[in-house]
């Protein structure tokens, strides 16, 4: 297969993964990604297999520190139970800078070849230890916090026995 053929196949696979990520719903396998972190090492979903993941898609958020600090505290309080909490920052404007948080702040960029963007931002995804989406909570993070907290705590207690705790 020539260069053009390989390029077409790779482009089709990329668009297929992006379309799949856009239409994610509970019960679906979450496509793998690798994204650099604002500080620290890049994170890959495949490296979190065996652990529950709370993935918080921020998108453009101008009041992030005020609205997401509770998510940071919630995720940190459950780290002992094996929870991995990650924020994902994506901004159309390179002038906008992500907030500095203690949890990994993954930096989405369209130039990344092994990443996808969830278009329905903001969103909270609860991904089980096998890489499947168990819960998807869409909309304003500040308004949805009580629902996320309740859902996360119930979800962790129901599925705790399958987690690999370090």
Short mmCIF file of C-alpha atoms in Angstrom, two decimals:
data_model
loop_
_atom_site.label_atom_id
_atom_site.label_comp_id
_atom_site.label_asym_id
_atom_site.label_seq_id
_atom_site.Cartn_x
_atom_site.Cartn_y
_atom_site.Cartn_z
CA UNK A 1 0.00 0.00 0.00
CA UNK A 2 1.41 3.37 -0.97
CA UNK A 3 1.82 6.46 1.15
CA UNK A 4 -1.53 7.92 0.08
CA UNK A 5 -3.34 4.68 0.86
CA UNK A 6 -1.80 4.45 4.34
CA UNK A 7 -2.66 8.10 4.97
CA UNK A 8 -6.29 7.50 3.98
CA UNK A 9 -6.55 4.45 6.24
CA UNK A 10 -5.02 6.33 9.20
CA UNK A 11 -7.29 9.31 8.60
CA UNK A 12 -10.35 7.05 8.47
CA UNK A 13 -9.30 5.35 11.73
CA UNK A 14 -8.76 8.72 13.41
CA UNK A 15 -12.17 10.04 12.34
CA UNK A 16 -13.78 6.76 13.39
CA UNK A 17 -12.26 7.05 16.90
CA UNK A 18 -13.29 10.70 17.14
CA UNK A 19 -16.87 9.91 16.08
CA UNK A 20 -16.97 7.03 18.55
CA UNK A 21 -15.77 9.28 21.37
CA UNK A 22 -18.37 11.92 20.53
CA UNK A 23 -21.20 9.41 20.79
CA UNK A 24 -20.02 7.66 23.95
CA UNK A 25 -22.77 6.43 26.22
CA UNK A 26 -22.74 4.30 29.38
CA UNK A 27 -21.78 0.72 28.57
CA UNK A 28 -19.43 1.70 25.72
CA UNK A 29 -15.71 0.93 25.67
CA UNK A 30 -13.84 4.23 26.06
CA UNK A 31 -11.25 4.72 23.30
CA UNK A 32 -7.67 4.85 24.52
CA UNK A 33 -5.83 8.15 24.55
CA UNK A 34 -2.48 9.56 25.54
CA UNK A 35 -2.30 13.22 26.52
CA UNK A 36 0.50 15.24 28.04
CA UNK A 37 -0.09 16.63 31.51
CA UNK A 38 0.37 20.29 32.39
CA UNK A 39 3.03 19.17 34.83
CA UNK A 40 4.39 15.68 35.01
CA UNK A 41 4.16 12.73 32.67
CA UNK A 42 1.63 12.05 29.94
CA UNK A 43 -1.33 9.89 30.93
CA UNK A 44 -2.83 7.02 28.93
CA UNK A 45 -6.16 5.41 29.60
CA UNK A 46 -4.67 1.96 28.90
CA UNK A 47 -2.24 2.51 31.80
CA UNK A 48 -5.21 2.95 34.15
CA UNK A 49 -6.71 -0.47 33.39
CA UNK A 50 -7.50 -2.10 36.73
CA UNK A 51 -8.42 1.23 38.33
CA UNK A 52 -11.56 3.34 38.26
CA UNK A 53 -11.10 6.68 36.49
CA UNK A 54 -12.98 9.94 36.91
CA UNK A 55 -12.30 11.96 33.76
CA UNK A 56 -13.46 15.58 33.98
CA UNK A 57 -13.67 17.41 30.63
CA UNK A 58 -13.34 21.13 31.22
CA UNK A 59 -13.18 22.68 27.79
CA UNK A 60 -13.23 26.48 27.94
CA UNK A 61 -13.79 27.40 31.54
CA UNK A 62 -13.00 30.81 32.88
CA UNK A 63 -14.00 30.20 36.49
CA UNK A 64 -12.37 26.77 36.67
CA UNK A 65 -10.60 27.00 40.01
CA UNK A 66 -13.80 28.00 41.79
CA UNK A 67 -15.98 25.40 40.12
CA UNK A 68 -13.60 22.42 40.03
CA UNK A 69 -11.72 22.56 43.31
CA UNK A 70 -14.47 20.40 44.84
CA UNK A 71 -13.86 17.78 42.14
CA UNK A 72 -10.18 17.79 42.98
CA UNK A 73 -10.89 17.26 46.69
CA UNK A 74 -13.44 14.53 45.90
CA UNK A 75 -10.99 12.65 43.65
CA UNK A 76 -8.15 13.02 46.15
CA UNK A 77 -10.35 11.69 48.96
CA UNK A 78 -10.89 8.50 46.94
CA UNK A 79 -7.30 7.94 45.77
CA UNK A 80 -6.76 5.52 48.65
CA UNK A 81 -9.55 3.43 47.12
CA UNK A 82 -7.69 3.36 43.78
CA UNK A 83 -9.53 6.17 41.97
CA UNK A 84 -7.56 8.01 39.30
CA UNK A 85 -8.87 11.54 38.79
CA UNK A 86 -7.86 13.52 35.71
CA UNK A 87 -8.95 16.87 34.31
CA UNK A 88 -8.86 17.42 30.54
CA UNK A 89 -8.27 20.96 29.29
CA UNK A 90 -9.05 21.91 25.73
CA UNK A 91 -9.17 25.44 24.52
CA UNK A 92 -9.67 26.93 21.09
CA UNK A 93 -7.71 30.00 22.19
CA UNK A 94 -4.02 29.40 22.99
CA UNK A 95 -4.10 32.55 25.15
CA UNK A 96 -6.33 30.74 27.67
CA UNK A 97 -4.30 28.90 30.26
CA UNK A 98 -5.55 25.95 32.31
CA UNK A 99 -5.91 26.34 36.04
CA UNK A 100 -3.13 24.92 38.20
CA UNK A 101 -4.52 21.95 40.09
CA UNK A 102 -3.01 19.09 42.09
CA UNK A 103 -4.68 16.41 39.94
CA UNK A 104 -3.18 15.79 36.52
CA UNK A 105 -4.39 18.41 34.03
CA UNK A 106 -4.27 16.66 30.67
CA UNK A 107 -3.75 18.97 27.73
CA UNK A 108 -5.79 18.09 24.66
CA UNK A 109 -4.49 19.33 21.34
CA UNK A 110 -5.87 18.52 17.88
CA UNK A 111 -2.29 17.76 16.79
CA UNK A 112 -2.12 14.74 19.10
CA UNK A 113 -2.34 11.51 17.16
CA UNK A 114 -3.45 9.31 20.07
CA UNK A 115 -6.09 11.51 21.68
CA UNK A 116 -9.73 12.32 21.17
CA UNK A 117 -11.88 15.17 22.32
CA UNK A 118 -15.29 14.82 23.87
CA UNK A 119 -17.35 17.52 22.20
CA UNK A 120 -20.13 17.59 24.76
CA UNK A 121 -18.07 19.47 27.34
CA UNK A 122 -18.19 19.97 30.25
CA UNK A 123 -18.66 16.38 31.28
CA UNK A 124 -17.70 13.90 33.96
CA UNK A 125 -16.99 10.32 32.88
CA UNK A 126 -16.75 7.47 35.36
CA UNK A 127 -14.76 4.73 33.63
CA UNK A 128 -14.57 1.30 35.23
CA UNK A 129 -11.43 -0.77 35.74
CA UNK A 130 -12.04 -2.55 32.41
CA UNK A 131 -12.17 0.70 30.41
CA UNK A 132 -15.95 0.92 29.98
CA UNK A 133 -17.99 4.04 30.60
CA UNK A 134 -20.29 3.41 33.54
CA UNK A 135 -21.61 6.95 34.09
CA UNK A 136 -21.68 10.11 31.98
CA UNK A 137 -22.83 13.35 33.56
CA UNK A 138 -23.09 16.26 31.13
CA UNK A 139 -23.42 19.97 31.75
CA UNK A 140 -22.33 22.67 34.14
CA UNK A 141 -19.78 21.26 36.59
CA UNK A 142 -20.79 23.49 39.50
CA UNK A 143 -24.49 22.61 39.15
CA UNK A 144 -23.79 18.89 38.66
CA UNK A 145 -21.40 18.46 41.60
CA UNK A 146 -24.01 16.99 44.02
CA UNK A 147 -25.04 14.41 41.41
CA UNK A 148 -21.42 13.55 40.59
CA UNK A 149 -20.50 13.15 44.26
CA UNK A 150 -23.47 10.89 45.01
CA UNK A 151 -22.98 8.83 41.85
CA UNK A 152 -19.23 8.46 42.41
CA UNK A 153 -19.57 7.31 46.01
CA UNK A 154 -22.29 4.77 45.16
CA UNK A 155 -20.36 3.56 42.09
CA UNK A 156 -17.13 3.08 44.04
CA UNK A 157 -18.84 1.19 46.85
CA UNK A 158 -20.65 -1.10 44.37
CA UNK A 159 -17.55 -1.97 42.37
CA UNK A 160 -14.75 -1.65 44.91
CA UNK A 161 -13.84 -5.35 45.03
CA UNK A 162 -12.55 -5.30 41.43
CA UNK A 163 -10.07 -2.44 41.88
CA UNK A 164 -6.31 -2.84 42.12
CA UNK A 165 -5.36 -0.75 45.13
CA UNK A 166 -1.66 0.07 45.43
#
